[in-house]
XYZ file of C-alpha atoms in Angstrom:
628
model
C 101.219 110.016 105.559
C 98.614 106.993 105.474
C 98.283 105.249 108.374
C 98.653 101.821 110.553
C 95.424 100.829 108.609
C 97.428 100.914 104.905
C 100.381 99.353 106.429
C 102.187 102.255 107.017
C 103.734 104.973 104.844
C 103.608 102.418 101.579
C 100.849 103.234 100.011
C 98.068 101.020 99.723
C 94.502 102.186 98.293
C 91.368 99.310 99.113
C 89.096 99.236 96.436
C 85.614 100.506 98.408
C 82.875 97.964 99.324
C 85.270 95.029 100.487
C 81.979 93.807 101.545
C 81.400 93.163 97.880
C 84.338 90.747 97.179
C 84.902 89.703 93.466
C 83.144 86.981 92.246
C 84.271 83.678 90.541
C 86.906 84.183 88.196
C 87.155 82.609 84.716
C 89.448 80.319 85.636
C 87.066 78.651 88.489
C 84.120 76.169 87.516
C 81.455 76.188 90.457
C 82.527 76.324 93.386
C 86.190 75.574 93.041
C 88.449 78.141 93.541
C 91.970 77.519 91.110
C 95.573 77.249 92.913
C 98.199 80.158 91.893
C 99.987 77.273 90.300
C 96.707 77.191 87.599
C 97.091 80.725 86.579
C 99.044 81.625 83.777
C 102.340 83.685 85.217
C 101.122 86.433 82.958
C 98.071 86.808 85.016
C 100.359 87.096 88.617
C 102.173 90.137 89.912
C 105.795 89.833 89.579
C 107.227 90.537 93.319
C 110.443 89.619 92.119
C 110.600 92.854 90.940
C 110.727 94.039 94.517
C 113.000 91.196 95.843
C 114.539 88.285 93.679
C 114.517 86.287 96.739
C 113.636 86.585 100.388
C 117.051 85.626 101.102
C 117.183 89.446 99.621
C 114.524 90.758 101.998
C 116.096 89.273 104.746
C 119.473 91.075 104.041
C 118.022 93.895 103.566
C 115.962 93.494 106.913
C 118.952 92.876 108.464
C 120.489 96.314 107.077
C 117.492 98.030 108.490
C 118.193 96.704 111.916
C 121.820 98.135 111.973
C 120.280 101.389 110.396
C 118.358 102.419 112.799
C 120.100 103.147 115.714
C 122.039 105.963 114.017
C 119.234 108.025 113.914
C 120.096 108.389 118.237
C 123.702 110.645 117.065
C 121.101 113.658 115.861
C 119.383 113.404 119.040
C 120.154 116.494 120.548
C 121.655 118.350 118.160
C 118.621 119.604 115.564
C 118.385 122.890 117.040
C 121.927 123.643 115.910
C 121.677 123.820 112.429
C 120.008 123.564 109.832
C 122.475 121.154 108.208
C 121.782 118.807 110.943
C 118.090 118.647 110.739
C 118.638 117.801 106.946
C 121.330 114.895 107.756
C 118.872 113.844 110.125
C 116.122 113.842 107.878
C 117.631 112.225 104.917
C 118.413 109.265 106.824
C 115.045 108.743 108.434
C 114.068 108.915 104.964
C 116.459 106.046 103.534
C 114.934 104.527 106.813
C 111.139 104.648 106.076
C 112.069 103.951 102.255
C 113.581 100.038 103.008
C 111.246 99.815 105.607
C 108.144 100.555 103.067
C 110.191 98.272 99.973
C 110.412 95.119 103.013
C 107.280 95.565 104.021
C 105.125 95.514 100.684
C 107.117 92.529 99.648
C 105.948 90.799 103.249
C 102.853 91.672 103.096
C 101.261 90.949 98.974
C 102.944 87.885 99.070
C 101.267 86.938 102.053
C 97.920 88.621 100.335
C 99.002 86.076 97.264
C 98.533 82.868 99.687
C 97.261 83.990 103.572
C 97.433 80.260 104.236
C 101.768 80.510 103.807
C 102.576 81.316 107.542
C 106.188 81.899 106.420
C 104.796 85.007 104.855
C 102.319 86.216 107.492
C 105.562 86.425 109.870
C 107.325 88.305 107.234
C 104.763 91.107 107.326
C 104.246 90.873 111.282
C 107.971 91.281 111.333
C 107.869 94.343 109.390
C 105.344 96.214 111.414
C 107.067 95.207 114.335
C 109.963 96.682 113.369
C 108.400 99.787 112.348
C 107.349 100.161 115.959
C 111.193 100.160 116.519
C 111.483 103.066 114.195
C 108.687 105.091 115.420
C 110.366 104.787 118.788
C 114.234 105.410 117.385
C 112.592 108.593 115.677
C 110.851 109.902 118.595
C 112.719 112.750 119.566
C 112.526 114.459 116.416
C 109.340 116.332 116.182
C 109.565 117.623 119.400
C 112.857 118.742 119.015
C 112.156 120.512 115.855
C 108.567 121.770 117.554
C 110.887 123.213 120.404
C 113.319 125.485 118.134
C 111.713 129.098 117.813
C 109.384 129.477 114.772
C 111.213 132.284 113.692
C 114.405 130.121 113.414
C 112.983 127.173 112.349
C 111.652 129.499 109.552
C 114.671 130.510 108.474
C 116.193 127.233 108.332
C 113.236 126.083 106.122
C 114.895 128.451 103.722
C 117.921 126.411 103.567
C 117.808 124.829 99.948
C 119.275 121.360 101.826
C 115.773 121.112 103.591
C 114.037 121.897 99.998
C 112.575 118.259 99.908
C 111.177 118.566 103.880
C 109.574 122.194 103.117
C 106.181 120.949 103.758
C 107.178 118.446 106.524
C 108.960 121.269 108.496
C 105.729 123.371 107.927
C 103.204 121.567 109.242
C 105.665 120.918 112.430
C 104.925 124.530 113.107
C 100.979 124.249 112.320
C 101.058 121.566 114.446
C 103.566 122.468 117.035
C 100.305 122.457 120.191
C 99.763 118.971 119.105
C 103.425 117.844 119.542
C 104.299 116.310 122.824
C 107.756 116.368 125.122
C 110.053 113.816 124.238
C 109.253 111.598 127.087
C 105.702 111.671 125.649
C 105.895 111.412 122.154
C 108.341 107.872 123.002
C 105.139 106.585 125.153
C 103.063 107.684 122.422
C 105.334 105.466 119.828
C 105.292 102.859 121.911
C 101.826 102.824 122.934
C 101.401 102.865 118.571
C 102.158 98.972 118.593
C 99.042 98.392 121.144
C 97.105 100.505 118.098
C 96.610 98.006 115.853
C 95.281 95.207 118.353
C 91.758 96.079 117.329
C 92.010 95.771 113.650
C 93.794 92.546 114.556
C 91.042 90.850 116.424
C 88.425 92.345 113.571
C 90.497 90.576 110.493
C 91.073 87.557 112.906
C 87.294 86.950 113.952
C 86.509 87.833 109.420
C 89.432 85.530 108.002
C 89.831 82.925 110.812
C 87.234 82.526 113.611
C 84.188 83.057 111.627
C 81.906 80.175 110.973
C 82.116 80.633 107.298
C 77.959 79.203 106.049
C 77.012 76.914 103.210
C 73.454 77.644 101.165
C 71.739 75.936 98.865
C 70.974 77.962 95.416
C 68.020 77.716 93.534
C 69.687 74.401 91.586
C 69.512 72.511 94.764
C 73.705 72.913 94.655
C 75.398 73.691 98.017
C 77.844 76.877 98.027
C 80.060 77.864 100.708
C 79.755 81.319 101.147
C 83.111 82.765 100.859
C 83.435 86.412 99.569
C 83.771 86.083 96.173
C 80.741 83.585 95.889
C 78.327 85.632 98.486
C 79.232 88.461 95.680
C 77.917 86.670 93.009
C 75.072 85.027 94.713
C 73.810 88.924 96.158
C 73.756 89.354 92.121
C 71.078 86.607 91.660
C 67.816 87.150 89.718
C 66.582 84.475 92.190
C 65.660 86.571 95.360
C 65.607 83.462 98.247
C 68.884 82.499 97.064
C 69.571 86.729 97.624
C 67.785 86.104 100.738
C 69.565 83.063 101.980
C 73.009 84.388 101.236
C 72.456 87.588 102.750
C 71.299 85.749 105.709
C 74.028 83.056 106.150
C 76.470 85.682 105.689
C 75.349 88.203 108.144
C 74.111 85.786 110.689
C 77.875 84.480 110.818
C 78.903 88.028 111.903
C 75.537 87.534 114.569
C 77.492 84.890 116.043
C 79.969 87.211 117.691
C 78.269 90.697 117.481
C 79.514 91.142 121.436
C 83.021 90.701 120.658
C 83.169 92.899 117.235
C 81.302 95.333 119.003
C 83.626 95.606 121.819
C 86.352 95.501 119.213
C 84.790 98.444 117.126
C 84.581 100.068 120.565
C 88.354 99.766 120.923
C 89.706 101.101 117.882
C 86.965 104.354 118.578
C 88.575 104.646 122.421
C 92.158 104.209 120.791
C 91.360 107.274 118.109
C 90.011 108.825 121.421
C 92.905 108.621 123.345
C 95.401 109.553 120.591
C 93.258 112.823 120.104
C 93.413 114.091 123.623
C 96.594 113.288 124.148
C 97.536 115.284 121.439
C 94.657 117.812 122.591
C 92.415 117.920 120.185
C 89.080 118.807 120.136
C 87.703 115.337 119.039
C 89.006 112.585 117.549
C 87.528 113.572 113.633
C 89.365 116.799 114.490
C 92.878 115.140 114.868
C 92.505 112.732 112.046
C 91.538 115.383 109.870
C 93.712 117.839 110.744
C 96.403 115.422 110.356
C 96.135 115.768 106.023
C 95.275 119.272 106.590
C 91.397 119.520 106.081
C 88.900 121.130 108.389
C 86.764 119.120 110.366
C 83.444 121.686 108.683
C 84.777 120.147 105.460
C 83.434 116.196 106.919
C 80.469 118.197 107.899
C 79.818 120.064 104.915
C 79.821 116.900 103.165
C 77.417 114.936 105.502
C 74.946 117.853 104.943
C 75.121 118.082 101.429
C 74.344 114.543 101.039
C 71.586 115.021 103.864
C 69.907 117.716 101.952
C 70.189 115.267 98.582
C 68.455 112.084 99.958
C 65.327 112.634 97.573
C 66.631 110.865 94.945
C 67.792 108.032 96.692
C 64.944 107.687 98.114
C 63.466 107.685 94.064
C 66.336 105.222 93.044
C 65.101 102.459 96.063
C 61.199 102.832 94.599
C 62.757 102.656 91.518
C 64.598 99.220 92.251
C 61.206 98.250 93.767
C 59.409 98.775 90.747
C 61.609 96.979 88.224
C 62.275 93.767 89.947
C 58.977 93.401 90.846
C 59.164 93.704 94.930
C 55.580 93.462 96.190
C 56.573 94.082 99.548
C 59.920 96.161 101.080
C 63.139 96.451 99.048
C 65.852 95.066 101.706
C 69.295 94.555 101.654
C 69.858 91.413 99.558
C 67.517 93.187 96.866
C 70.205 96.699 96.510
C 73.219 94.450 94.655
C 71.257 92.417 92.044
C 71.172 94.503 88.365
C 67.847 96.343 87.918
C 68.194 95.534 83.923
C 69.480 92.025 83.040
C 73.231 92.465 82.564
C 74.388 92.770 78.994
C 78.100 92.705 79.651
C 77.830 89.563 82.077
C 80.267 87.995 80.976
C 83.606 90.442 80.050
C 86.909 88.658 79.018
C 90.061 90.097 81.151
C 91.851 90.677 77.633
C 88.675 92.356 76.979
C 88.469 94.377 79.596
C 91.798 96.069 79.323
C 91.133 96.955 75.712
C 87.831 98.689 77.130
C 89.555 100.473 79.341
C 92.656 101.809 77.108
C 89.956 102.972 74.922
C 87.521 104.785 77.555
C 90.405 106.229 78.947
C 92.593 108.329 75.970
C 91.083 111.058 77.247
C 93.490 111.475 79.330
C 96.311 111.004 77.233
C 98.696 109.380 74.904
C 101.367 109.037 77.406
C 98.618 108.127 79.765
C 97.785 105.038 78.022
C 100.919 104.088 77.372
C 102.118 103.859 80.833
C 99.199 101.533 81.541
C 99.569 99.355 78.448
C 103.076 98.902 80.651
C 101.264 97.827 83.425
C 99.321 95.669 82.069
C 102.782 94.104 80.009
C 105.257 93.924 82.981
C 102.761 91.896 85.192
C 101.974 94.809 87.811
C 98.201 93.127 88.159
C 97.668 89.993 89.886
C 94.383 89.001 88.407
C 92.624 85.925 89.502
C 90.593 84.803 92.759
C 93.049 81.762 93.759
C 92.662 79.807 96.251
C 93.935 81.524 100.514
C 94.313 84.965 98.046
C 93.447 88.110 99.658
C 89.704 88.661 99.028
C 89.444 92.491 97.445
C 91.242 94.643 95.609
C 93.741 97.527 95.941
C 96.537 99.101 94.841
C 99.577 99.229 96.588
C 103.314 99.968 96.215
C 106.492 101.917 97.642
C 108.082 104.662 96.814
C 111.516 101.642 95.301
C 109.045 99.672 93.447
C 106.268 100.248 90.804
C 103.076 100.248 91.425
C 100.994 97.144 92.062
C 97.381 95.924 91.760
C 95.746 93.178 93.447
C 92.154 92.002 91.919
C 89.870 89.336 92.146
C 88.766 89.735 88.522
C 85.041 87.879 87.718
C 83.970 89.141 84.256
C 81.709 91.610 85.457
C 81.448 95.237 84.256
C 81.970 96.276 87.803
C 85.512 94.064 87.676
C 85.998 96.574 84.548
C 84.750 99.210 86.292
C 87.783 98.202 89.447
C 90.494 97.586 87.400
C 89.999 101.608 85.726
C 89.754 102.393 89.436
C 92.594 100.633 90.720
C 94.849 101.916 87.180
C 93.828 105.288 88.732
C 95.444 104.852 91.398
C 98.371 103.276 90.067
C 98.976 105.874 87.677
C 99.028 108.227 90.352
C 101.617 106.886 92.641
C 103.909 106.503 89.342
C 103.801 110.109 88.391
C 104.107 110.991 92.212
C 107.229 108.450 92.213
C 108.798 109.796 89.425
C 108.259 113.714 90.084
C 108.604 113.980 93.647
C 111.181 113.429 96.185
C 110.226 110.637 98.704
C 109.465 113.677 101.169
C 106.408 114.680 99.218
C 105.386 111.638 97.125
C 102.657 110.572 99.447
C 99.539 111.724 98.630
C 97.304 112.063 101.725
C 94.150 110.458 102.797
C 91.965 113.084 101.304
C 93.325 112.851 98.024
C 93.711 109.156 97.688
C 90.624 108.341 95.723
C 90.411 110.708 93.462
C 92.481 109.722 90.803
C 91.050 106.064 90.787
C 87.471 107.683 90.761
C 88.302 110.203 87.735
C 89.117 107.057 86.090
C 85.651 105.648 86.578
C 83.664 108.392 85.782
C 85.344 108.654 82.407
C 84.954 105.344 81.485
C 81.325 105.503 82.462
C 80.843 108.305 80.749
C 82.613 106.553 77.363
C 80.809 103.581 77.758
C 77.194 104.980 78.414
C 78.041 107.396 74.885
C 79.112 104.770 73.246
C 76.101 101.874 73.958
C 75.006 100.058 71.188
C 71.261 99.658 72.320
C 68.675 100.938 74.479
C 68.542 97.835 76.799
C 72.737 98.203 77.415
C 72.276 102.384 77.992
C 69.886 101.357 80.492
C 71.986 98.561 82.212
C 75.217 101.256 82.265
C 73.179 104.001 83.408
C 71.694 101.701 86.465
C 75.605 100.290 87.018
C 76.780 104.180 87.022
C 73.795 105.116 89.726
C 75.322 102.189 91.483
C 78.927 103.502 91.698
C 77.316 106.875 92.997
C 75.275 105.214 95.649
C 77.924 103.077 96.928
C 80.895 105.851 96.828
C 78.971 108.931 97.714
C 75.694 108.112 99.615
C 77.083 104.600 101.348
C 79.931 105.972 102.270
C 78.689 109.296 104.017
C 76.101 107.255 105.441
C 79.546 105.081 106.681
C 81.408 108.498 107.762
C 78.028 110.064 109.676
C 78.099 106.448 111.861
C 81.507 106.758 112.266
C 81.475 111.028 113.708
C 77.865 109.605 115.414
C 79.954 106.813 117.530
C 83.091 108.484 118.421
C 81.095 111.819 119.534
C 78.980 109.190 121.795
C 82.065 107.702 123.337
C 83.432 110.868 123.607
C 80.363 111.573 125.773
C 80.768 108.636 127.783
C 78.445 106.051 125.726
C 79.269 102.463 125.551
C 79.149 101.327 122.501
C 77.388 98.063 122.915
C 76.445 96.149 120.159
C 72.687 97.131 120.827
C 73.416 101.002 120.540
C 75.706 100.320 117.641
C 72.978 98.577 115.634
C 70.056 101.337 116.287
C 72.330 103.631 115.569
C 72.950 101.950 111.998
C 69.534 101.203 111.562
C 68.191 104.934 112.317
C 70.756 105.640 109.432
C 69.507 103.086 106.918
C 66.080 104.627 107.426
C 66.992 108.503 107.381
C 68.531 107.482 103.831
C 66.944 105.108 101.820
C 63.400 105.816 102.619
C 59.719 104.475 103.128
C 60.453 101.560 100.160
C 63.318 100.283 102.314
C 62.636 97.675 105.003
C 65.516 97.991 108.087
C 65.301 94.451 109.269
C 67.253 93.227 112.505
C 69.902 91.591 110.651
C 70.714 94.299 108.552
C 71.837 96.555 111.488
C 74.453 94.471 112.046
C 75.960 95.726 108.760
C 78.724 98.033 110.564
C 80.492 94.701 111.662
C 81.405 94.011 108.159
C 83.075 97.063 107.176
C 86.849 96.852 107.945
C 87.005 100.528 107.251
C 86.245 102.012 110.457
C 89.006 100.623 111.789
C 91.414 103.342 109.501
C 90.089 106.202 111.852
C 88.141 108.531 109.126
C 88.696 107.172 105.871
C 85.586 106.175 104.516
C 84.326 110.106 103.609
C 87.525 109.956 100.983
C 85.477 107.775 98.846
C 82.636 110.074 98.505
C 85.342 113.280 97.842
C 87.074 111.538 95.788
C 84.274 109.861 93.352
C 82.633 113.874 94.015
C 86.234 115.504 92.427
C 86.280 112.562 89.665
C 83.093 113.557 88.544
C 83.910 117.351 88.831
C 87.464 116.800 87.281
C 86.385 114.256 84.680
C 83.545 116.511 83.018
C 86.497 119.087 82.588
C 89.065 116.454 81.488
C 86.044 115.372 78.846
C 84.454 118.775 77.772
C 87.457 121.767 78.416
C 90.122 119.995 76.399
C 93.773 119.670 76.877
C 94.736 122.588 79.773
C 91.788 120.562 81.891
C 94.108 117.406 81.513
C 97.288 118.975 81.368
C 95.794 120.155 84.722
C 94.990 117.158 85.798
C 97.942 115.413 85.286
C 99.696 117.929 87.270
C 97.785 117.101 89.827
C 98.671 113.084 89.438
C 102.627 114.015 89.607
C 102.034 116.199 93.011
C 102.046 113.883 95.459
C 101.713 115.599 98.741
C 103.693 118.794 97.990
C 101.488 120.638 98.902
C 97.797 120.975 100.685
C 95.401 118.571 99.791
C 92.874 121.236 98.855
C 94.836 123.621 97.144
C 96.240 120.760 95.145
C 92.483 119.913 93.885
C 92.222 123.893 93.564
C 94.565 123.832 90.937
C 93.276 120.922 89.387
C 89.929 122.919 89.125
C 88.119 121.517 91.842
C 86.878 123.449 95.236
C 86.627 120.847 97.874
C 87.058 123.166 100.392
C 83.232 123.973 100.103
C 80.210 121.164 99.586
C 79.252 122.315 95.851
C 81.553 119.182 94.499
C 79.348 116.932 96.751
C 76.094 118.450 95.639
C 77.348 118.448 92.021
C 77.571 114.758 92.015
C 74.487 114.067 93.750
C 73.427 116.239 90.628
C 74.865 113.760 88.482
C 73.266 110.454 90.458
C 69.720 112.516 89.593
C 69.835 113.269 86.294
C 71.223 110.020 85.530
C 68.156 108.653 87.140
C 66.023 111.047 85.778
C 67.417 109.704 82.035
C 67.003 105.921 83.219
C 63.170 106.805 84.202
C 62.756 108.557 80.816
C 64.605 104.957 78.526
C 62.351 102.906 80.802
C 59.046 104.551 80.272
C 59.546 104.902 76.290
């Protein structure tokens, strides 16, 4: 089950690196961003789908409020019977189900417009009242946690509890985690005081932030907002790098104190969850949580430790072709190390690229996303108060959906195969599984977005038309291996380093918190790298450590795509048939032994180490095209 971070059970997948916000879109000249009312509707999501009206979500809001309270008649009685426990559960499920339809109607089309207040109430609504069902279902796990595992065993067996198999089984791996019932209500209530941290984080980043203006090379005067401090890290000019990277750090400068003390929140709130469910640590709970060993997170750390040699290689490398006379820094990482020869990618363009780098996997495959891309699941365009990334998100009532900020650049290309991934996924989950197991845990959640990457990749670098655009999709492929794998380990060792200091007793001021990040930056990208002051402040930008332990996902999942996508590319059709499987699985059962069967081992760090593999023979390659 994802958590508070993804809005709850609904599933919602952000597109890694929201620090890299899409650039201008095709529709905007300059500067100007377009109104929704500009787009073409076939460009915009259809949430109608979801709700004609939200005179509908209101009724149906209103139905959830009379629902709940009938969940207090089973109170009492689970122990009983087995019958009862599967009453119970089916209507906590027809709960949680309008709960997750009402709230990802709220909540992307507030994303569509966060300057429409009538919608930001909508979705704080929601989450309020899922605080009301968090509290309503209290009594349950303890209940069922109380009932002797032999019996409890035995009513697993029950064919009317076939759909809560796997939730009834981890109840019993997780039965010294599970508190009284007195507790586990403080514990739901306490849940709406969770969130407080994120809130302040996304308040200061959307709201309270002194947003800068910069002057390009031309003399012309850009505000800064994500998707144009995107674009502008992407110049060839390196002071108009410089000067973005500056104006938009420095604005996160301005109130290092108070993200640091909200950072240092969310890490005492993980804290406190974890012991009070007694755990060992707080990576131990969230792991444990989707069923992976903590030595799995370390296993990954240290494979990616042992593999820093050729990042190291790929920053000299950087240095080399832009010409850096002095230190590669920050501002220099983002900007292509080959002029771009796909700068400029149509959107109608870009889904024909990726039907054809992905058939692969499938004609049925590509058919369900040429029905995406007909029935308006995809809200393109950057537009002006629109929610500034990218993800996928959906409920278990409504198809999938994909927000973008689509710019025209291969990596745009490169996102919307990612996001499709993920799409595809939670269709396939929808339509196999029973609500009970159609969730897909937090271990899992990338890898069917990153599959889809490192197929197309591997398509387009096959199928490049001349040396100079082999290079440029070689150095954009190195790119999506740096940011997934090494950035985001380097994100998940900050994130074990901080909450084992807290849970030592350090303070995590904004001082230690930036020499902690900078120590990082240094042990990773090497001698060619200069660690400024202002780039230690990049842990305030990353809204990702507020969703306790997610970041490491990105480099499992981008690790299995690789693994998986070699298969799906090279072993024919029992590697996809395999695959797909895997896609229509959901979360019946574990999270590794569903990549197991896929024919991936991420119970051990050779996926990890295989795609570092990858990142330096790629490199490797792009030394040998450059030299010839």
């Amino acid at each position: 089950m994802l958590t508070k971070s993804f809005r709850s059970k609904a599933l919602v997948c952000i597109i890694l690196f929201t620090m890299l916000f899409s650039s201008l879109g095709v529709y905007a000249e300059g500067n100007n961003i377009p109104t929704r009312e500009e787009i073409a509707e076939q460009y915009k999501w259809r949430l109608e789908d979801i709700y004609e009206t939200d005179e509908s979500w209101e009724a149906d809001y209103k139905k959830l409020e009379e629902m709940i309270p009938n969940v207090a008649e089973y109170k009492g009685t689970l122990a009983k019977s087995s019958r009862n426990i599967a009453k119970c559960l089916s209507l906590v499920s027809e709960i949680r189900r309008l709960y997750d339809k009402l709230q990802v109607y709220a909540w992307m089309r507030s994303d569509s417009d966060t300057s429409v207040d009538k919608y930001l109430k909508m979705g704080d609504r929601a989450d309020s009242i899922a605080s009301a069902i968090d509290e309503a279902t209290s009594f349950i796990e303890p209940e069922l946690s109380s009932i002797p595992e032999s019996k409890l065993k035995n009513y697993i067996k029950d064919s009317r509890l076939k759909d809560y198999d796997i939730y009834l089984e981890s109840i019993l791996k997780r039965k010294e985690h599970t508190l009284s019932e007195a507790e586990e209500r403080l514990m739901a209530l306490a849940g709406t005081l969770s969130s407080t941290p994120e809130n302040i984080y996304k308040a200061f980043k959307y709201n309270d932030r002194n947003i800068k203006k910069i002057k390009n090379e031309n003399g012309e005067e850009l505000v800064l907002s994500p998707a144009t401090y995107s674009m502008l890290l992407e110049s060839p000019n390196r002071n108009t790098r410089k000067k973005a990277f500056e104006g938009e750090f420095g604005s996160y400068k301005e109130g290092i104190n108070t993200l640091a003390a909200t950072l240092y929140g969310e890490v005492k709130t993980n804290i406190f969850n974890a012991r009070a469910r007694k755990y060992n640590s707080a990576l131990e709970a969230a792991l444990l949580s989707s069923d992976i060993e903590p030595k799995v997170y370390d296993s990954f750390i240290e494979a990616v430790n042992n593999n820093l040699e050729p990042l190291h290689r790929y920053v000299s490398l950087r240095k080399k072709l832009l010409g850096i006379e002095d230190k590669v820094h920050y501002y220099d990482m983002y900007v292509p190390m080959i002029k771009s020869v796909n700068s400029n990618i149509p959107y109608e363009d870009a889904k024909k690229m990726v039907l054809e780098a992905l058939k692969p996997l499938g004609n049925q495959y590509i058919k369900d996303l040429e029905m995406a891309f007909d029935n308006r699941w995809i809200d393109v365009y950057e537009t002006k108060g629109k929610y500034s990334g990218g993800y996928c998100w959906g409920s278990y009532d409504t198809h999938p959906y994909i927000l973008l900020n689509y710019n025209g650049t291969l990596n745009e290309v490169s996102t919307l195969a990612h996001e499709l991934g993920h799409a595809m996924n939670s269709y396939y989950s929808n339509k196999k599984q029973p609500y009970s197991k159609a969730d897909y845990v937090t271990f899992t959640a990338e890898v069917a977005s990153t599959t889809n990457e490192a197929i197309m990749y591997d398509y387009l670098i096959k199928n490049a038309k001349t040396k100079e655009e082999k290079i440029y999709l070689i150095g954009s492929y190195l790119e999506q291996i740096r940011g997934s794998i090494y950035t985001q380990l380097m994100y998940a060792e900050f994130e074990k380093n901080i909450h084992e200091a807290a849970e030592s007793g350090e303070t995590l001021t904004a001082s230690f918190l930036n020499e902690t990040w900078g120590n990082l930056m240094k042990k990773y990208y090497g001698e060619d790298f200069e660690v400024d002051e202002l780039v230690k402040l990049w842990w305030s930008r990353i809204p990702h450590f507020y969703w306790n332990f997610y970041v490491y996902t990105y480099a499992s999942g981008l690790s299995a795509g690789i693994n998986l996508s070699d298969k799906i590319i090279n072993d024919g059709e029992d590697a996809r048939d395999a695959y797909l499987d895997f896609l229509a699985a959901g979360g019946s059962d574990g999270p590794i032994d569903l990549l197991k069967s896929a024919g991936v081992d991420m119970s051990t760090p050779e996926p990890v180490e295989k795609a570092l593999q990858k990142f330096d023979q790629l490199l490797t390659e792009l030394e040998k095209l450059i030299n010839k």
